Structure formats: structure tokens, C-alpha cells
C-alpha positions as a printed Julia matrix, in Angstrom:
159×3 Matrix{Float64}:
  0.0     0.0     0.0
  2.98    2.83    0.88
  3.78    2.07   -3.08
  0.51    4.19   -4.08
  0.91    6.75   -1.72
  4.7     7.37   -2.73
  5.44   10.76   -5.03
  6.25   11.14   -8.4
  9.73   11.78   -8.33
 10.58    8.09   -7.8
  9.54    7.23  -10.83
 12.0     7.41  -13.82
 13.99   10.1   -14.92
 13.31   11.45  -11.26
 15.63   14.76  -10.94
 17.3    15.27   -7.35
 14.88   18.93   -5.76
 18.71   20.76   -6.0
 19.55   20.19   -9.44
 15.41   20.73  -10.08
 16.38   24.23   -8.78
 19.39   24.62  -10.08
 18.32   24.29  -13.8
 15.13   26.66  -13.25
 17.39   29.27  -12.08
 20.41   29.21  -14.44
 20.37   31.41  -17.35
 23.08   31.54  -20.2
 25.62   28.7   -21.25
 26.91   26.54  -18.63
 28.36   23.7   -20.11
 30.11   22.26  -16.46
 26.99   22.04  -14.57
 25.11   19.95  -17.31
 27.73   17.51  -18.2
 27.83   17.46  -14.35
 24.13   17.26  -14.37
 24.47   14.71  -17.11
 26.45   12.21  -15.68
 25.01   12.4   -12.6
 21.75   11.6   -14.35
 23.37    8.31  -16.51
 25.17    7.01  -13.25
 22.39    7.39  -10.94
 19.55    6.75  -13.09
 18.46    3.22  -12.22
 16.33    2.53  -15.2
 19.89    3.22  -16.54
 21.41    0.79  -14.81
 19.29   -2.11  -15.05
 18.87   -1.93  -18.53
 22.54   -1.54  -20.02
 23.42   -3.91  -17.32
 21.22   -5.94  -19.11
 23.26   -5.31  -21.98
 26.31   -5.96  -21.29
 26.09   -8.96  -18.73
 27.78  -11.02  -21.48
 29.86   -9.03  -23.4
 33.36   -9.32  -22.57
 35.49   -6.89  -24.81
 35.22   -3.4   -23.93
 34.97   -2.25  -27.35
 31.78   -4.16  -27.55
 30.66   -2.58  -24.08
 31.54    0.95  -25.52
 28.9     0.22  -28.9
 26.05   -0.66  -26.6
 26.47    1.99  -24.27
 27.41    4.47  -27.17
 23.99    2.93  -28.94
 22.0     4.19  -25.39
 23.67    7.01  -25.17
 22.53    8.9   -28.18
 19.39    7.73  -28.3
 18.63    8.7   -25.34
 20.21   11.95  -25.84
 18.67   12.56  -29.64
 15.08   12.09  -28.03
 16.01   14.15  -24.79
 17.37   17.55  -27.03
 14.36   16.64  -29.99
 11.61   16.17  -27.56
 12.89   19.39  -25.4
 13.57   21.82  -28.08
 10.42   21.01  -29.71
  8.56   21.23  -26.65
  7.07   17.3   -27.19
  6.19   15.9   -24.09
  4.97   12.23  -23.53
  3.26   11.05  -20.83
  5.52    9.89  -17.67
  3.18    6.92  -16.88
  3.87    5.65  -20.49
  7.08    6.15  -20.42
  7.95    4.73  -17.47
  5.85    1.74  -17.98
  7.98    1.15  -21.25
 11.35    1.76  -19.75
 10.43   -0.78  -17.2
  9.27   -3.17  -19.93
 12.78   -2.29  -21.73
 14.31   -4.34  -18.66
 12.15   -7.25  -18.78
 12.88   -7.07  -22.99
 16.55   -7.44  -21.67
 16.14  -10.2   -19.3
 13.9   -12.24  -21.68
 16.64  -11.49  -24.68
 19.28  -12.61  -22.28
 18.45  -16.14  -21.29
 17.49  -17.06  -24.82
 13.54  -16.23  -24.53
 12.97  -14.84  -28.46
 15.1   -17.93  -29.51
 13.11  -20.81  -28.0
  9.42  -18.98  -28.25
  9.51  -16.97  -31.31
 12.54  -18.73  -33.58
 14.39  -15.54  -33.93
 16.73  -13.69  -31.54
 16.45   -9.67  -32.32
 18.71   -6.96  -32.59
 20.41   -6.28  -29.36
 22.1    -3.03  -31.1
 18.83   -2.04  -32.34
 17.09   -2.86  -29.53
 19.44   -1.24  -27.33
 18.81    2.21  -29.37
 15.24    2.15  -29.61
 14.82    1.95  -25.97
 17.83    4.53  -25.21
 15.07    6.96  -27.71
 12.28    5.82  -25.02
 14.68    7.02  -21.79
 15.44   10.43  -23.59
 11.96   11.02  -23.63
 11.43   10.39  -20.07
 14.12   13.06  -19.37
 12.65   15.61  -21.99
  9.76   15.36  -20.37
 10.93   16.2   -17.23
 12.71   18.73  -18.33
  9.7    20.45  -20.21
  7.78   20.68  -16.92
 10.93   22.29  -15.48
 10.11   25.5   -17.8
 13.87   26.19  -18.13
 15.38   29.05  -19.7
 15.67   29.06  -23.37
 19.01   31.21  -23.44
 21.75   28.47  -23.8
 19.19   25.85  -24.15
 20.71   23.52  -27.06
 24.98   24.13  -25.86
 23.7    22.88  -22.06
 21.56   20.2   -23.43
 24.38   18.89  -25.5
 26.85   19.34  -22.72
């Protein structure tokens, strides 16, 4: 029961009350704070976690490691700068509902599920960027509710 009575800001793409008021406040380029801001986000973002986890539970060569993550990485930051600059919001329910399905996708892909019930295994690389474009727009959505400054909107978001 405490589970429907908890806030918002647990869900996904959750951003710490400080950094909330950090970004509302800042005007102008400031390139340190956001890749600060950035990968605090990546490294702290549990959805994150879980899902390139997922990923890269069997791959053993970093170069392999660095594709997937790479893969995440800018789809989740194409749909994050897209879905802010064009002010395209999706709803957080949805969005979290599908990241959390993007983990189960991973777990299911990872001991062989596609294989045995469908006769096909799909594209981890693929995979791996579609739902990387579904985690962006949990963060542009976010972000969109934050009403942030437009004055050195695009340089912070790409920071």
C-alpha cells in the first residue's frame, strides 16, 4: 500500500529537488553544470542501470561494451534535445511503464527467450537504441515541466 501513496519523483527520470532548482534558475551557457548534471543523471539513473546492465552482462570486450552503451547514449540523448527543443512531451506513466518493460525485454533477450518462443533472436544493437530513444523522452519530459530558460538551451543540453 505505501507504493501508491509514494510521489512522483521516484519514478523514472526522477531529478534530485537541487539540481530541479538549479536548472530553473540558471540562465546563459553553462556547459560544467550539465555535463555534471548529465552524468550524474546516466550514473544514478536506475532505469539506466538495469537496462545496459542488461546489456552488457555477457559481453566481454570493452569495445563491444563501448557500442552498446554508445547505442543508449545517443538515443537517449537525440530524443532528450528533440523532444525538449520542440517542446514534445509524452506522458511519464507511459514512459515509465515502457522503460520498465525495456528491462524485462533485456532479461527475456538474455536467457534465450525470443530464440526458443519466437525462432528468432532480435537486434540487441537495435534494440538497445530504440529503448535509449524511449529514456530520452522520459528526461525531456521532465525537463519540459521544469520550464527552463531558453538562453543556452541547445549548448547545455548537448553538454
Amino acid at each position: 500500500m505505501g507504493f501508491l501513496g509514494m510521489s512522483t519523483d521516484v519514478l523514472a527520470h526522477a531529478v534530485a529537488q537541487g539540481d530541479r532548482g538549479y536548472i530553473q534558475e540558471i540562465t546563459g551557457i553553462n556547459l560544467i553544470a550539465f555535463i555534471y548534471l548529465g552524468a550524474k543523471h546516466m550514473v544514478t539513473g536506475y532505469d539506466h542501470l538495469l537496462f545496459l546492465l542488461g546489456v552488457i552482462f555477457f559481453l566481454y570486450q570493452m569495445k563491444h561494451i563501448a557500442i552498446y552503451v554508445s547505442l543508449f547514449a545517443l538515443g537517449h540523448s537525440t530524443t532528450m534535445l528533440l523532444g525538449v527543443y520542440f517542446n514534445v512531451g509524452i506522458n511519464s506513466y507511459i514512459i515509465d511503464a515502457i522503460i520498465g518493460l525495456s528491462i524485462v525485454y533485456k532479461a527475456l533477450d538474455n536467457i534465450g527467450a525470443y530464440q526458443r518462443w519466437f525462432g528468432f533472436q532480435p537486434n540487441t544493437k537495435a534494440a538497445t537504441l530504440i529503448f535509449g530513444f524511449f529514456h530520452g523522452f522520459g528526461l525531456s519530459t521532465k525537463i519540459i515541466e521544469y520550464d527552463i530558460s531558453p538562453d543556452g538551451l541547445i549548448p547545455n543540453l548537448l553538454a
